[in-house]
GROMACS .gro file of C-alpha atoms in nm:
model
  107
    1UNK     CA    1   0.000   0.000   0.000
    2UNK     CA    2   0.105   0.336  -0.107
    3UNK     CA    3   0.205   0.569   0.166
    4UNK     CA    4   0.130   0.936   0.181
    5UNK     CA    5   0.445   1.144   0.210
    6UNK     CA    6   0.564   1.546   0.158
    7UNK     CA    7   0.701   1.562  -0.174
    8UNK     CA    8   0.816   1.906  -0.133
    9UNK     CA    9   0.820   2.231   0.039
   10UNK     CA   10   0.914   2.550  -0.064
   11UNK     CA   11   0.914   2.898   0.088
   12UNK     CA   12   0.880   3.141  -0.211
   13UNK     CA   13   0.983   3.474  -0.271
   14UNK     CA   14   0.793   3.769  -0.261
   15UNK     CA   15   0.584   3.863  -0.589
   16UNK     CA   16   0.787   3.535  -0.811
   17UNK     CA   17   0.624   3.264  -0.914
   18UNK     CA   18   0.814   2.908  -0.783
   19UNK     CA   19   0.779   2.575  -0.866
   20UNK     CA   20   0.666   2.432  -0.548
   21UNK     CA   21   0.672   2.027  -0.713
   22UNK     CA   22   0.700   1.854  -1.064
   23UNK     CA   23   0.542   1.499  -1.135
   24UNK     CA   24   0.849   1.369  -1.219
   25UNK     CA   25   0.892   1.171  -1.599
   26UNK     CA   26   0.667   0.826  -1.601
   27UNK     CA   27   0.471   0.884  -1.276
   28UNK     CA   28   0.110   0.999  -1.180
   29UNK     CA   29   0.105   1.164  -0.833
   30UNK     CA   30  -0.218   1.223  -0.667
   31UNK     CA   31  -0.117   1.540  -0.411
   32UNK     CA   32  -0.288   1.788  -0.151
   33UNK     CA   33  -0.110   2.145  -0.135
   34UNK     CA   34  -0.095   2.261   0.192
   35UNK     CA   35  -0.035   2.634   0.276
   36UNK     CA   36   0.118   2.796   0.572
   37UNK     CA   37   0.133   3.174   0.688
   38UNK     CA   38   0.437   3.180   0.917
   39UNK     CA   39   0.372   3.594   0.924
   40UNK     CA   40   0.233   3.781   1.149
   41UNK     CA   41  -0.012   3.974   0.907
   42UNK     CA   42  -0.225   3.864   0.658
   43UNK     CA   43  -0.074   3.748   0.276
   44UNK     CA   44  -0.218   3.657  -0.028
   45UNK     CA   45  -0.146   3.391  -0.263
   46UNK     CA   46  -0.259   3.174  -0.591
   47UNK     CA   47  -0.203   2.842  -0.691
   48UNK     CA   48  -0.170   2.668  -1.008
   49UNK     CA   49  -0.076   2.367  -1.221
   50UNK     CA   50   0.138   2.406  -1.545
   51UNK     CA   51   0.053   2.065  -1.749
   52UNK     CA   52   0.360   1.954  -1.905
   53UNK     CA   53   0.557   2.229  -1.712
   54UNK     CA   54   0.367   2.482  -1.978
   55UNK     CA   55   0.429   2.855  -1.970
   56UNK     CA   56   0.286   3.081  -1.677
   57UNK     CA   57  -0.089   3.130  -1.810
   58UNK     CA   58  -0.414   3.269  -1.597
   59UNK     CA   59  -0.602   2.992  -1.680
   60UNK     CA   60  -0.400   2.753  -1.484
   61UNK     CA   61  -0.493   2.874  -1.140
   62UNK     CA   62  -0.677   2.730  -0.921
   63UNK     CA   63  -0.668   2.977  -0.632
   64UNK     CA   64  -0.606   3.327  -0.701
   65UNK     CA   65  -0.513   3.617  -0.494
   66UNK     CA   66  -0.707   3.423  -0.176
   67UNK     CA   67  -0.598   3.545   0.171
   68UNK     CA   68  -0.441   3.355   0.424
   69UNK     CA   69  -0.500   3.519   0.789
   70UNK     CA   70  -0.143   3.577   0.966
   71UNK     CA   71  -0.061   3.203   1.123
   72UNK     CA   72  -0.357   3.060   0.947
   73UNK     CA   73  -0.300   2.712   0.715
   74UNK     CA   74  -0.500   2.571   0.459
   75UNK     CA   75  -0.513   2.295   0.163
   76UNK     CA   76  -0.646   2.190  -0.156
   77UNK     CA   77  -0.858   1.942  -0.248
   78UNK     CA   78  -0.682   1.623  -0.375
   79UNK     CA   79  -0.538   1.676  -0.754
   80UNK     CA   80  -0.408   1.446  -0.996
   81UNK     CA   81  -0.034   1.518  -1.198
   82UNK     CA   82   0.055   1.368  -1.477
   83UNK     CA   83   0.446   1.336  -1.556
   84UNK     CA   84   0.603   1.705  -1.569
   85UNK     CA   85   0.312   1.855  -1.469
   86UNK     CA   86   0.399   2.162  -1.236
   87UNK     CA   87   0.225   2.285  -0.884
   88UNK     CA   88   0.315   2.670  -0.877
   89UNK     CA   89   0.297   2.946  -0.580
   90UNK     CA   90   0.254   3.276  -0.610
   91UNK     CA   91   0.221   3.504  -0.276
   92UNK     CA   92   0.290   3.890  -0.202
   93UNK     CA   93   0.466   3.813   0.144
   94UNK     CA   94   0.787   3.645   0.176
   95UNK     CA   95   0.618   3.441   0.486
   96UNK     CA   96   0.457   3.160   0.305
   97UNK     CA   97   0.538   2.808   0.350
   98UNK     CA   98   0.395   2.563   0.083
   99UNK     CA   99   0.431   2.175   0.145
  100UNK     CA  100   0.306   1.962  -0.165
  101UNK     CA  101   0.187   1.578   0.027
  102UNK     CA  102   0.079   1.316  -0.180
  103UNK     CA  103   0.128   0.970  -0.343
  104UNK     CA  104   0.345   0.904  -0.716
  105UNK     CA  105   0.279   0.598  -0.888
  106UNK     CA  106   0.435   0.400  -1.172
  107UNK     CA  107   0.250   0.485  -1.509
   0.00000   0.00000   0.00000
């Protein structure tokens, strides 16, 4: 039986989009997104997946410019990556900790 485990974690930087995980070549990951506010005000942020590690685009997010209360958390529903497909961060506050959990899977 598959295990859940964190895949990664990334801090990212003020107003730059970061790769916070890749489905790496031949796998399927099924992964939760969990945020963190480590601030002590309130930051925004947005979420999205590039398929096939595609170009920065709008239409990719799935949460966009949603506020996370100063030491607040919160996480996505579960999502399903295909190989090279991208989970991205965006926030306006260097104080945001994003931990990508989940399962990969031979394909």
């Amino acid at each position: 039986m598959a295990t859940t485990q964190a895949l990664n974690q990334v801090e990212p930087t003020a107003s730059t989009v970061t790769v916070a995980y890749t489905c790496p070549s031949q796998k399927r990951a099924t992964v939760r997104v969990l945020v963190a506010n480590r601030g002590a005000a309130d930051l925004q942020y947005r979420l999205s997946i590039a398929e096939n590690g595609a170009a920065d685009a709008t239409s990719q997010y799935f949460v966009y410019d949603e506020t996370l209360a100063d030491n607040g958390s919160g996480r996505s529903p579960a999502l399903v990556l295909e190989a090279n497909d991208e989970i991205r961060a965006y926030t306006d506050t260097a104080t945001l900790v994003v931990t990508v959990n989940g399962i990969e899977q031979d394909t």
